[in-house]
Tab-separated table of C-alpha atoms and ligand atoms in Angstrom:
chain	number	residue	atom	x	y	z
A	298	MET	CA	89.599	17.578	-48.232
A	299	ILE	CA	92.964	17.444	-46.533
A	300	MET	CA	93.842	13.942	-45.391
A	301	LYS	CA	95.934	13.453	-42.329
A	302	LYS	CA	97.911	10.196	-42.477
A	303	ARG	CA	97.516	8.097	-39.349
A	304	SER	CA	100.030	5.322	-38.897
A	305	SER	CA	97.673	2.852	-37.216
A	306	SER	CA	94.774	3.112	-39.678
A	307	LEU	CA	94.531	0.774	-42.663
A	308	TYR	CA	92.692	3.560	-44.517
A	309	ASP	CA	95.918	5.551	-44.550
A	310	LEU	CA	98.507	2.802	-45.124
A	311	THR	CA	99.941	1.474	-48.368
A	312	TYR	CA	100.885	-2.096	-49.270
A	313	SER	CA	104.569	-1.190	-48.867
A	314	ASP	CA	103.880	0.222	-45.385
A	315	LEU	CA	102.270	-3.087	-44.419
A	316	LYS	CA	105.034	-5.188	-46.018
A	317	ALA	CA	107.583	-3.272	-43.973
A	318	ASN	CA	105.492	-3.664	-40.789
A	319	PRO	CA	103.155	-6.669	-41.066
A	320	PRO	CA	100.483	-6.470	-38.358
A	321	LYS	CA	100.340	-9.160	-35.683
A	322	VAL	CA	96.913	-8.062	-34.540
A	323	VAL	CA	94.057	-6.419	-36.420
A	324	ILE	CA	91.466	-4.181	-34.789
A	325	LEU	CA	87.903	-3.878	-36.074
A	326	PRO	CA	85.852	-0.921	-34.783
A	327	TRP	CA	82.101	-1.654	-34.870
A	328	GLY	CA	79.455	1.013	-34.267
A	329	ALA	CA	75.873	1.774	-35.265
A	330	THR	CA	74.091	4.442	-37.308
A	331	GLU	CA	71.273	5.824	-35.209
A	332	ALA	CA	69.693	8.930	-33.695
A	333	HIS	CA	71.394	10.216	-30.529
A	334	ASN	CA	68.916	12.403	-28.613
A	335	GLN	CA	68.450	15.660	-30.594
A	336	HIS	CA	72.017	16.956	-30.417
A	337	LEU	CA	74.541	14.290	-31.447
A	338	PRO	CA	75.063	12.942	-34.976
A	339	TYR	CA	73.982	9.549	-36.280
A	340	GLY	CA	77.644	8.673	-36.724
A	341	SER	CA	78.461	9.079	-33.008
A	342	ASP	CA	79.127	5.402	-32.277
A	343	VAL	CA	81.198	4.928	-35.427
A	344	ILE	CA	83.271	8.040	-34.737
A	345	GLN	CA	83.922	6.983	-31.136
A	346	ALA	CA	84.865	3.373	-31.922
A	347	TYR	CA	87.144	4.445	-34.787
A	348	GLU	CA	88.845	7.361	-33.027
A	349	VAL	CA	89.492	5.394	-29.829
A	350	ALA	CA	90.799	2.401	-31.822
A	351	VAL	CA	93.122	4.486	-34.015
A	352	GLU	CA	94.573	6.454	-31.098
A	353	SER	CA	94.964	3.366	-28.883
A	354	ALA	CA	96.665	1.414	-31.667
A	355	ALA	CA	99.011	4.340	-32.378
A	356	MET	CA	99.932	4.442	-28.672
A	357	ALA	CA	100.476	0.669	-28.613
A	358	ASN	CA	102.549	0.735	-31.820
A	359	GLY	CA	104.644	3.499	-30.276
A	360	SER	CA	105.613	1.086	-27.526
A	361	GLY	CA	106.439	-1.856	-29.788
A	362	ALA	CA	103.091	-3.404	-30.732
A	363	GLU	CA	102.333	-4.247	-34.368
A	364	SER	CA	98.668	-3.486	-34.922
A	365	VAL	CA	96.445	-1.994	-37.575
A	366	VAL	CA	92.867	-0.672	-37.431
A	367	LEU	CA	90.387	-1.725	-40.138
A	368	PRO	CA	87.737	0.647	-41.492
A	369	PRO	CA	84.818	0.672	-39.035
A	370	VAL	CA	81.618	-1.309	-39.538
A	371	PRO	CA	79.054	1.512	-39.620
A	372	PHE	CA	75.855	-0.406	-38.822
A	373	GLY	CA	74.703	-2.173	-35.675
A	374	ASN	CA	71.652	-3.832	-34.188
A	375	ASN	CA	68.912	-1.185	-34.135
A	376	ALA	CA	65.871	-3.437	-34.493
A	377	GLN	CA	63.917	-1.410	-31.913
A	378	GLN	CA	64.635	1.958	-33.611
A	379	LEU	CA	63.340	1.349	-37.104
A	380	ASP	CA	60.668	4.013	-36.695
A	381	GLN	CA	63.401	6.702	-36.544
A	382	PHE	CA	64.299	8.272	-39.907
A	383	VAL	CA	67.265	6.703	-41.710
A	384	THR	CA	68.304	4.529	-38.787
A	385	ILE	CA	69.884	1.463	-40.353
A	386	HIS	CA	69.505	-1.913	-38.651
A	387	LEU	CA	72.075	-4.642	-39.234
A	388	SER	CA	70.561	-7.988	-38.289
A	389	THR	CA	72.486	-10.574	-36.245
A	390	LYS	CA	72.346	-12.858	-39.303
A	391	THR	CA	74.302	-10.251	-41.290
A	392	ALA	CA	76.713	-9.600	-38.414
A	393	ILE	CA	77.579	-13.318	-38.273
A	394	VAL	CA	78.350	-13.433	-41.995
A	395	LEU	CA	80.290	-10.151	-41.925
A	396	LEU	CA	82.479	-11.118	-38.985
A	397	GLU	CA	83.119	-14.568	-40.440
A	398	ASP	CA	84.283	-12.996	-43.719
A	399	VAL	CA	86.712	-10.741	-41.827
A	400	VAL	CA	88.099	-13.689	-39.816
A	401	LYS	CA	88.317	-15.900	-42.924
A	402	SER	CA	90.219	-13.193	-44.847
A	403	LEU	CA	92.678	-12.570	-42.001
A	404	THR	CA	93.233	-16.300	-41.481
A	405	ALA	CA	94.115	-16.679	-45.171
A	406	GLN	CA	96.825	-14.054	-44.634
A	407	GLY	CA	98.215	-15.725	-41.514
A	408	ILE	CA	96.820	-13.143	-39.097
A	409	GLY	CA	95.364	-15.011	-36.128
A	410	LYS	CA	94.505	-12.226	-33.692
A	411	LEU	CA	91.534	-9.874	-33.919
A	412	ILE	CA	90.273	-7.262	-31.478
A	413	LEU	CA	86.684	-6.120	-31.912
A	414	VAL	CA	86.097	-2.599	-30.559
A	415	ASN	CA	82.362	-2.225	-30.023
A	416	SER	CA	80.735	1.083	-29.126
A	417	HIS	CA	77.037	0.182	-29.399
A	418	GLY	CA	75.127	-1.404	-26.514
A	419	GLY	CA	72.682	-3.176	-28.846
A	420	ASN	CA	75.450	-5.240	-30.491
A	421	GLU	CA	75.949	-8.727	-29.060
A	422	PHE	CA	79.026	-10.586	-30.249
A	423	LYS	CA	79.762	-13.250	-27.643
A	424	PRO	CA	77.961	-16.239	-29.237
A	425	ILE	CA	79.347	-15.309	-32.679
A	426	ILE	CA	82.891	-15.095	-31.308
A	427	ARG	CA	82.588	-18.418	-29.463
A	428	ASP	CA	81.623	-20.132	-32.728
A	429	LEU	CA	84.259	-18.420	-34.905
A	430	GLN	CA	87.111	-18.882	-32.444
A	431	ASN	CA	86.367	-22.596	-32.305
A	432	GLN	CA	86.032	-22.907	-36.074
A	433	TYR	CA	89.057	-20.846	-37.161
A	434	ARG	CA	91.419	-21.315	-34.170
A	435	VAL	CA	92.052	-17.583	-33.943
A	436	LEU	CA	92.074	-15.307	-30.908
A	437	ILE	CA	89.147	-12.894	-30.989
A	438	VAL	CA	88.933	-10.350	-28.181
A	439	LEU	CA	85.808	-8.295	-27.605
A	440	ILE	CA	86.100	-4.800	-26.177
A	441	ASP	CA	82.839	-3.137	-25.169
A	442	LEU	CA	84.187	0.396	-24.838
A	443	TYR	CA	81.441	1.665	-22.537
A	444	LYS	CA	82.168	-1.134	-20.019
A	445	MET	CA	85.860	-0.237	-19.625
A	446	ILE	CA	87.305	1.808	-16.728
A	447	PRO	CA	84.061	1.879	-14.678
A	448	ASP	CA	85.727	3.467	-11.628
A	449	LEU	CA	87.039	6.384	-13.637
A	450	ILE	CA	83.668	6.794	-15.353
A	451	SER	CA	81.970	7.311	-11.978
A	452	GLU	CA	84.754	9.693	-10.974
A	453	ILE	CA	84.505	11.876	-14.107
A	454	PHE	CA	80.761	11.898	-14.762
A	455	ASP	CA	77.824	12.803	-12.497
A	456	VAL	CA	75.372	10.554	-14.393
A	457	PRO	CA	77.114	8.874	-17.388
A	458	GLY	CA	73.887	7.685	-19.143
A	459	ASP	CA	73.864	4.898	-21.716
A	460	HIS	CA	72.891	6.615	-24.970
A	461	ALA	CA	73.771	10.228	-25.839
A	462	GLY	CA	73.995	11.027	-22.121
A	463	GLU	CA	76.697	12.924	-20.244
A	464	LEU	CA	79.500	10.467	-21.066
A	465	GLU	CA	78.849	10.093	-24.785
A	466	THR	CA	78.090	13.785	-25.246
A	467	SER	CA	81.323	14.784	-23.471
A	468	LEU	CA	83.299	12.407	-25.666
A	469	MET	CA	81.683	13.763	-28.849
A	470	MET	CA	82.244	17.369	-27.724
A	471	TYR	CA	85.937	16.580	-27.336
A	472	LEU	CA	86.270	14.572	-30.561
A	473	SER	CA	84.450	17.207	-32.611
A	474	SER	CA	86.401	20.121	-31.077
A	475	GLY	CA	83.200	21.726	-29.829
A	476	LYS	CA	81.091	21.227	-32.988
A	477	PHE	CA	78.367	19.534	-30.938
A	478	SER	CA	76.767	21.044	-27.864
A	479	THR	CA	73.791	20.238	-25.636
A	480	ASN	CA	71.722	23.178	-27.008
A	481	LYS	CA	69.043	21.078	-28.663
A	482	ALA	CA	69.215	18.139	-26.251
A	483	GLY	CA	66.260	16.770	-24.313
A	484	ASP	CA	66.807	15.417	-20.797
A	485	GLY	CA	67.072	11.791	-21.992
A	486	GLY	CA	64.480	10.533	-19.529
A	487	ARG	CA	62.922	7.075	-19.634
A	488	ILE	CA	59.280	6.109	-19.516
A	489	PRO	CA	59.161	2.847	-17.533
A	490	PHE	CA	57.438	-0.225	-18.996
A	491	ALA	CA	53.698	-0.287	-18.306
A	492	ILE	CA	54.011	-4.003	-17.466
A	493	ASP	CA	55.450	-3.440	-14.017
A	494	SER	CA	57.212	-6.765	-13.412
A	495	LEU	CA	59.394	-6.084	-16.499
A	496	ASN	CA	61.058	-3.137	-14.723
A	497	LYS	CA	62.745	-5.402	-12.162
A	498	SER	CA	66.387	-6.477	-12.054
A	499	GLY	CA	67.307	-9.687	-13.913
A	500	ILE	CA	64.283	-9.443	-16.223
A	501	TRP	CA	64.878	-8.176	-19.738
A	502	THR	CA	63.050	-7.370	-22.939
A	503	PRO	CA	64.212	-4.750	-25.499
A	504	ARG	CA	63.044	-1.159	-25.073
A	505	PRO	CA	60.898	0.193	-27.943
A	506	TRP	CA	63.195	3.219	-28.085
A	507	THR	CA	60.954	5.995	-29.326
A	508	LYS	CA	58.267	5.113	-26.769
A	509	SER	CA	60.678	4.446	-23.877
A	510	HIS	CA	62.962	7.427	-24.598
A	511	PRO	CA	60.979	10.212	-26.325
A	512	ASP	CA	64.156	12.352	-26.691
A	513	LEU	CA	65.853	9.357	-28.423
A	514	GLY	CA	68.575	9.414	-25.788
A	515	SER	CA	69.060	7.704	-22.435
A	516	GLY	CA	70.651	9.817	-19.734
A	517	ASN	CA	70.755	13.578	-19.256
A	518	PRO	CA	73.605	15.191	-21.232
A	519	ALA	CA	73.275	18.604	-19.478
A	520	ALA	CA	76.480	18.264	-17.424
A	521	ALA	CA	78.624	17.194	-20.428
A	522	THR	CA	81.826	19.103	-21.208
A	523	ALA	CA	84.676	18.633	-23.696
A	524	GLU	CA	87.128	18.572	-20.758
A	525	LYS	CA	85.392	15.536	-19.249
A	526	GLY	CA	85.405	13.956	-22.725
A	527	GLU	CA	89.146	14.531	-23.110
A	528	LYS	CA	89.929	12.986	-19.730
A	529	TYR	CA	87.765	9.959	-20.524
A	530	PHE	CA	89.177	9.567	-24.063
A	531	ASN	CA	92.781	9.639	-22.844
A	532	ALA	CA	92.138	7.134	-20.056
A	533	LEU	CA	90.218	4.835	-22.405
A	534	CYS	CA	92.988	4.896	-25.032
A	535	SER	CA	95.690	4.302	-22.464
A	536	GLU	CA	93.813	1.249	-21.141
A	537	LEU	CA	93.015	-0.110	-24.599
A	538	SER	CA	96.585	0.396	-25.822
A	539	LYS	CA	97.781	-1.964	-23.064
A	540	VAL	CA	95.375	-4.634	-24.284
A	541	ILE	CA	96.548	-4.158	-27.877
A	542	THR	CA	100.203	-4.456	-26.809
A	543	ASP	CA	99.514	-7.657	-24.854
A	544	ILE	CA	97.601	-9.239	-27.732
A	545	SER	CA	100.261	-8.187	-30.232
A	546	ASP	CA	102.930	-9.869	-28.081
A	547	ALA	CA	100.857	-13.001	-27.356
A	548	GLU	CA	102.296	-16.261	-28.672
A	549	LYS	CA	100.258	-19.296	-29.689
A	550	GLY	CA	100.047	-21.659	-26.700
A	551	GLU	CA	99.574	-18.904	-24.124
A	552	ILE	CA	96.143	-19.337	-22.541
A	553	PRO	CA	93.636	-18.411	-23.985
A	554	TYR	CA	95.437	-18.219	-27.375
A	555	LEU	CA	95.483	-21.939	-28.143
B	124	ZN	ZN1	76.045	6.036	-29.120
């Protein structure tokens, strides 16, 4: 395997690299390992979170930020997909302990700023972050990638979808240089809940995925292209790199970094 060194990824940096350029902010990509319709790999969320984080951090570092990207957390909350082969569910209990260990380690090294780059809709971090930020007096910023640049998303995609749909498939087509296509994909349709009042706005209960989405995807990927994925990836990284630069520059005392 030929390894390409990437300046923003901790995987690829040595201790001397870090001593020469100590990071002011650390970025933790967090995905999930799960089926994505019939055409995208289980690693889709991990690949997206990691690739976007590494590219965004490289862009930010190029304009003066001092950031580094940790290895991605590969597992997410997939409690409603345990009937799908080799889908791994990370419980909230484990996520709390894992994130606390990361924050505790960084705090011990004098690093007080962490950006969490989440790519999986089933992961919920807000209550965990509220508790940790209060306990450790660090700045923890949550980025839900799929919620960023909503205007551009509606401009680029006909129907983005929320799991292995047009948006995610386009992004994976671009990131994999065409390795994945929509050949084997189902249309990602949803079977509504049989209990009718649960289909209304403001009312929520988790979807039993295999029953609600028989293709194991949500949203039709048919209109996906690598070109759309490239446009989306570049816009996403440009937006995220600005956040990384701002957090890298942030000084203690600036609201909300108290
Ligand atoms: Zn995904």
